[in-house]
Short mmCIF file of C-alpha atoms in Angstrom, two decimals:
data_model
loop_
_atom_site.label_atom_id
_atom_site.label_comp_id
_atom_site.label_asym_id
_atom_site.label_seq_id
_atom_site.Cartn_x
_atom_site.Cartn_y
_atom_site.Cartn_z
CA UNK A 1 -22.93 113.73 49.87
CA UNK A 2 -25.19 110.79 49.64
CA UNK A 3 -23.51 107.38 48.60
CA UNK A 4 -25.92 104.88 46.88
CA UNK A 5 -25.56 100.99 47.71
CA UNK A 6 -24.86 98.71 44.64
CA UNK A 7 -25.83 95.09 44.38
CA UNK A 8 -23.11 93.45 42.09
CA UNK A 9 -24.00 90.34 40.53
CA UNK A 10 -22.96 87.44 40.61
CA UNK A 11 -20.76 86.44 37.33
CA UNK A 12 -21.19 83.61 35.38
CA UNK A 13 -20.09 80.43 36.43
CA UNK A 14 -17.01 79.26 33.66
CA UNK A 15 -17.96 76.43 31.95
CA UNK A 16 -16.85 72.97 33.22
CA UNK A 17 -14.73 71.10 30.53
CA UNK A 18 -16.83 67.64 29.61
CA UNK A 19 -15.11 64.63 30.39
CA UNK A 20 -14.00 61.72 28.22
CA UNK A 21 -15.20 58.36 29.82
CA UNK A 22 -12.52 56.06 30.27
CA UNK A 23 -14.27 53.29 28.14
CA UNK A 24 -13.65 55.40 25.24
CA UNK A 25 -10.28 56.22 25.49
CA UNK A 26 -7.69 53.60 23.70
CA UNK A 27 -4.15 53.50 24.31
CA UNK A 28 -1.15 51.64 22.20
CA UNK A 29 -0.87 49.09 25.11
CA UNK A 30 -4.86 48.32 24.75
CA UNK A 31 -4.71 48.10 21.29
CA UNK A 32 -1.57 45.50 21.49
CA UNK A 33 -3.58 43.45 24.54
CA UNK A 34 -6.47 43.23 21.92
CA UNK A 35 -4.26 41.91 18.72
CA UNK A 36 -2.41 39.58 20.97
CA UNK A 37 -6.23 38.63 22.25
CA UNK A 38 -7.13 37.82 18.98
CA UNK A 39 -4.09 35.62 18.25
CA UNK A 40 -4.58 33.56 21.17
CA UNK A 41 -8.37 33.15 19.65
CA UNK A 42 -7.51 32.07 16.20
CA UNK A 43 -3.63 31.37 16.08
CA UNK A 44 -1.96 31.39 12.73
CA UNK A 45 -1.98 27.59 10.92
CA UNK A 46 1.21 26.09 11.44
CA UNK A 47 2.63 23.38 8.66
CA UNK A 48 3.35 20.02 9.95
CA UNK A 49 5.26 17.08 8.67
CA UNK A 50 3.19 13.95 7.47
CA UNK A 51 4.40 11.23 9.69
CA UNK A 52 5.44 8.18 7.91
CA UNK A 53 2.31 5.98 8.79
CA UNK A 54 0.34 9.20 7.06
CA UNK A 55 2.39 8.85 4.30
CA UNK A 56 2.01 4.90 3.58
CA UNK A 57 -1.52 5.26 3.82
CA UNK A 58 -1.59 8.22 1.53
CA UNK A 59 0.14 6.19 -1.46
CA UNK A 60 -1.19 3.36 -0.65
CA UNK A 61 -4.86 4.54 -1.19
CA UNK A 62 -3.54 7.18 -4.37
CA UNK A 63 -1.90 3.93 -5.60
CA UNK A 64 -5.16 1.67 -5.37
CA UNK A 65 -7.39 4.96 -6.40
CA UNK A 66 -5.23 5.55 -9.21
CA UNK A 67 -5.01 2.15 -10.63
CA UNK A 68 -8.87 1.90 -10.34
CA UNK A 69 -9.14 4.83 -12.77
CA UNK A 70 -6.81 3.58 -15.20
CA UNK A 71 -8.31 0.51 -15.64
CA UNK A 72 -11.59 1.84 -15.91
CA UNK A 73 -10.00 3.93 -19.10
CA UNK A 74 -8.46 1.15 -20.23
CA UNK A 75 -11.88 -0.67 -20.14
CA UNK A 76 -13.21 2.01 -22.36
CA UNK A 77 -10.58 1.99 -24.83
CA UNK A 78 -9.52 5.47 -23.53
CA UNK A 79 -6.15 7.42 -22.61
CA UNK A 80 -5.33 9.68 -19.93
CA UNK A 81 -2.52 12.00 -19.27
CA UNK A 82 0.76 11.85 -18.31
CA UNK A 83 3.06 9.22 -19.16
CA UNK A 84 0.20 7.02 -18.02
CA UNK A 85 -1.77 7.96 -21.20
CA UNK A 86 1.63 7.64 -23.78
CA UNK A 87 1.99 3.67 -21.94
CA UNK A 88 -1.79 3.31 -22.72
CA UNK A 89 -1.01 4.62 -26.15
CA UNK A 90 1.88 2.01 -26.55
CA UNK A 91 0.18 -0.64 -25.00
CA UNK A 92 -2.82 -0.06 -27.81
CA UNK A 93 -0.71 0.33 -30.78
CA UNK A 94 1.62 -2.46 -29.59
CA UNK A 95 -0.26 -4.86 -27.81
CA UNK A 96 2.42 -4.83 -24.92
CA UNK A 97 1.84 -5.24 -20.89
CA UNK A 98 0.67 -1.61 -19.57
CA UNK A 99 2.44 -1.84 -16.33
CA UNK A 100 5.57 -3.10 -17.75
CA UNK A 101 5.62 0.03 -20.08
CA UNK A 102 4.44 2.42 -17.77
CA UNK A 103 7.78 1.48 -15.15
CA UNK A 104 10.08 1.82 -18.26
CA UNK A 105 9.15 4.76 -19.38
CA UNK A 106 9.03 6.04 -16.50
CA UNK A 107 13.04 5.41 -15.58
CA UNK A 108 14.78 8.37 -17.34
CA UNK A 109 12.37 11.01 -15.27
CA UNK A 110 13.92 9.20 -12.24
CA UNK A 111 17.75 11.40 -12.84
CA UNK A 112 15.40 14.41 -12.84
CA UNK A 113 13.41 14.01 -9.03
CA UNK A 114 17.12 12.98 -7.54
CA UNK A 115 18.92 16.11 -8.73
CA UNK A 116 15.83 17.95 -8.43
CA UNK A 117 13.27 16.77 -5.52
CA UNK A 118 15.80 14.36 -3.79
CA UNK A 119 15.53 10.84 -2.76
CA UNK A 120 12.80 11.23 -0.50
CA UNK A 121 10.25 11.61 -3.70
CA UNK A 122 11.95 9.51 -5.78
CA UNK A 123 11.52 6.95 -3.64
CA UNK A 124 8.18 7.46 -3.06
CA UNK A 125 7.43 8.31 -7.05
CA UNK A 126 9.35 5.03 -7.88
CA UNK A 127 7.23 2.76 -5.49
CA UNK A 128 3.73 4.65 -6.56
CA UNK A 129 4.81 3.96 -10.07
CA UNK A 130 5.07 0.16 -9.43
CA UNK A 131 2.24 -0.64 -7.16
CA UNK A 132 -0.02 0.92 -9.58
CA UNK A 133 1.26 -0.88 -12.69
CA UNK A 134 0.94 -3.58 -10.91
CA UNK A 135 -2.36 -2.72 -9.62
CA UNK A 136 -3.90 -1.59 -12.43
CA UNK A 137 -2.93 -4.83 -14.61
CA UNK A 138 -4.36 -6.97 -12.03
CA UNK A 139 -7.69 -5.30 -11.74
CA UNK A 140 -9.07 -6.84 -14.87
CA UNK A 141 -8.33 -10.22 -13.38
CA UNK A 142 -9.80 -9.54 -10.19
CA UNK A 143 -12.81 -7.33 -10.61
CA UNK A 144 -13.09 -7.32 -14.61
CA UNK A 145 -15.96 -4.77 -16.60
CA UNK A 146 -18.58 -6.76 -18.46
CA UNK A 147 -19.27 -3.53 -20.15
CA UNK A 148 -18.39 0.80 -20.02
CA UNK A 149 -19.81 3.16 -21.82
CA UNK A 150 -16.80 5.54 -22.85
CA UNK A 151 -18.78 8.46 -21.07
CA UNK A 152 -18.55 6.68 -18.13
CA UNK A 153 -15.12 5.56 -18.46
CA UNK A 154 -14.36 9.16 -19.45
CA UNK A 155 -15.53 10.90 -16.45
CA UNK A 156 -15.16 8.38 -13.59
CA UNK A 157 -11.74 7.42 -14.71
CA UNK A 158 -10.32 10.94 -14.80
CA UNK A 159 -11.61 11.83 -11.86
CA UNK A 160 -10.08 8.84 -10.19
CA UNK A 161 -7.16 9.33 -11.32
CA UNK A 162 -6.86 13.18 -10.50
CA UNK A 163 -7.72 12.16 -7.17
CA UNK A 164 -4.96 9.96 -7.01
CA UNK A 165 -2.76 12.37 -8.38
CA UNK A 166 -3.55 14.87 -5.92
CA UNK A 167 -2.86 12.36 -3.10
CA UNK A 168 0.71 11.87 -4.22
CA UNK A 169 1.33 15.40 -4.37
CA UNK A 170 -0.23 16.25 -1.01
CA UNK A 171 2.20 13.42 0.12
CA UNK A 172 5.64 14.51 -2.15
CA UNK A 173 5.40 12.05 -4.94
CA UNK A 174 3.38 11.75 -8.01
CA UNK A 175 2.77 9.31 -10.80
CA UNK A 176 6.26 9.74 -12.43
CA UNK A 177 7.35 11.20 -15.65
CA UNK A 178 5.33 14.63 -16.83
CA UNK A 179 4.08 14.76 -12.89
CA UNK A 180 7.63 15.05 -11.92
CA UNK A 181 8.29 18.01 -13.96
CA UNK A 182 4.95 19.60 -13.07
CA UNK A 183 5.44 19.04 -8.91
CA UNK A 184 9.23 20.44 -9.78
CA UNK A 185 7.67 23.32 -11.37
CA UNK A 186 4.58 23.77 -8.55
CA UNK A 187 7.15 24.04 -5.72
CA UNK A 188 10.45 26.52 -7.27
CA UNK A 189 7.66 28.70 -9.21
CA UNK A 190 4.56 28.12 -8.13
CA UNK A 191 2.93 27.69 -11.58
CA UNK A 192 -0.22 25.80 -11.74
CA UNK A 193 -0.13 21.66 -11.77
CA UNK A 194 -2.91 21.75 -13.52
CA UNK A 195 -2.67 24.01 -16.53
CA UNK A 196 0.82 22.68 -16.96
CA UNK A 197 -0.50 19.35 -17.52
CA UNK A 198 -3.30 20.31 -19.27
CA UNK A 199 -0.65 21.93 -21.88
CA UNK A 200 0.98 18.29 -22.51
CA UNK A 201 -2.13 16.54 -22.38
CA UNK A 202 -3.52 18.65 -25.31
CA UNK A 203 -0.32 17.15 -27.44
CA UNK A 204 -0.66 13.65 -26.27
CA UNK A 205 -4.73 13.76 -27.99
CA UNK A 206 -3.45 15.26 -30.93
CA UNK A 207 -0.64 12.13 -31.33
CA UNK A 208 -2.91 9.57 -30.36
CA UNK A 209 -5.66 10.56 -33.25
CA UNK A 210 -2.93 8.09 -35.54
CA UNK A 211 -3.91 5.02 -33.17
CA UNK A 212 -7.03 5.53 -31.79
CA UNK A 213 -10.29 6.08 -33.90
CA UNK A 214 -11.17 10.26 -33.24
CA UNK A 215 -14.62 9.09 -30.96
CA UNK A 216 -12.41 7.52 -28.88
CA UNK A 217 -9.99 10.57 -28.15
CA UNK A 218 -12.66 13.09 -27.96
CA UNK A 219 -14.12 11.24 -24.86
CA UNK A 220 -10.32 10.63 -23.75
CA UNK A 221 -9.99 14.30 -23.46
CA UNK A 222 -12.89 14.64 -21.61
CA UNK A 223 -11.23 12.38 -19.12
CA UNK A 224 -8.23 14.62 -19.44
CA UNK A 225 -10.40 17.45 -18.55
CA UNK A 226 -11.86 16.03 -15.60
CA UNK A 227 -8.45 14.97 -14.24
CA UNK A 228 -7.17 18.26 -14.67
CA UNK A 229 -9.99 20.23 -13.61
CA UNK A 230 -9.74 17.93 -9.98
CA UNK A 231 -5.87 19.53 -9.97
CA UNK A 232 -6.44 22.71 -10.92
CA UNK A 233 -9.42 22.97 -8.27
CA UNK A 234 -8.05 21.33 -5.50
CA UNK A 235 -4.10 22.35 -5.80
CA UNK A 236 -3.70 25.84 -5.78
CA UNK A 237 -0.22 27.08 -5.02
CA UNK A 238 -0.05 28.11 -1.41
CA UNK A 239 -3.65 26.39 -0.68
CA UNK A 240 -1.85 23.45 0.44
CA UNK A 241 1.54 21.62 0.38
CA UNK A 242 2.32 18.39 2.23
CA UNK A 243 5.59 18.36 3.64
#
């Protein structure tokens, strides 16, 4: 019997699994080394305290700022908001000193930032109060107008004055009376400075169209406008708070 020879071949080679390259494989730990990476980078801002120096100079210059806008209103024969604009209102109908008015009416808000802001803003609303007054009476004295166009008055002079209003705030304090309220308001609810003081600004126009002639109020509420629209631009809730 003859036996034949067979050649086996060879059998395929099994396939070889690919490989992952380590450079593309994450784990938990690398994806914690990379947040904590990017903390270190850009670490969260942290609120800090004004220090007391910050805070002189801050109601110093909203004081001086805010007195300078005032007059230039008063120059013009304008109002402005707040109980700054019901003194000017007064002070037109009545002929009676603008800073003395402005720190009397003024007094009965005081009860309200002790039981509600403490003594710390009191304090600083109650000196703000005075040193403008004071300021702003003196300004025609030491720098007076030869002549304002109420446009100019209207625009320049709310804008100073929303400046200075925003200064107080960023420092805890704030031109007394309606800003009281409104900073009250800003920090338990977080409603808008702004639009809340737009709301009793709209009131105080309508009153003062029985003292002062209707030109006159429609460029005061431009001013109005401009003061607010520096508040409502610039003092968001949460955007910033100085502490």
């Amino acid at each position: 019997m003859q036996h034949r020879s067979c050649r086996c071949l060879p059998s395929p080679a099994a396939p070889v699994p690919a490989t992952t390259s380590t450079s593309e494989t994450t784990t938990p730990h690398d994806d914690r080394a990379a947040q904590a990476a990017v903390e270190v980078a850009a670490p969260a801002p942290s609120r800090q305290r004004h220090t007391p120096l910050e805070d002189v100079q801050g109601l110093v210059l909203a004081s001086l700022v805010s007195a300078l806008g005032m007059s230039i209103l008063a120059t013009g024969g304008l109002l402005v908001g707040g109980v700054a604009g019901v003194s000017l209102l007064v002070h037109y109908a009545t002929g009676w000193n603008f800073g003395l008015l402005f720190v009397l009416i003024n007094l009965p808000f005081y009860w309200i930032a002790v039981r509600r802001m403490g003594w710390e803003f009191t304090l600083k609303t109650f000196l703000a109060v005075g040193v403008t007054g004071v300021v702003a009476d003196m300004i025609p004295h030491w720098a007076p107008f030869a002549s304002m166009t109420p446009l100019f008055s209207a625009v320049f002079g709310g804008a100073l004055v929303g400046m200075g209003i925003l200064s107080f705030i960023r420092h805890r304090a704030s031109l007394g009376g309606v800003g009281i309220v409104v900073v009250y308001l800003q920090q338990s609810r977080g409603w808008s400075a702004g639009k809340l003081q737009m709301g009793f600004d709209a009131v105080l126009m309508l009153a003062a169209l029985a003292v002062v002639p209707p030109s006159k109020v429609l460029y005061s509420a431009l001013g109005v406008c401009v003061l607010n629209l520096v508040l409502l631009f610039n003092h968001r809730p949460g955007r910033y708070m100085g502490v």
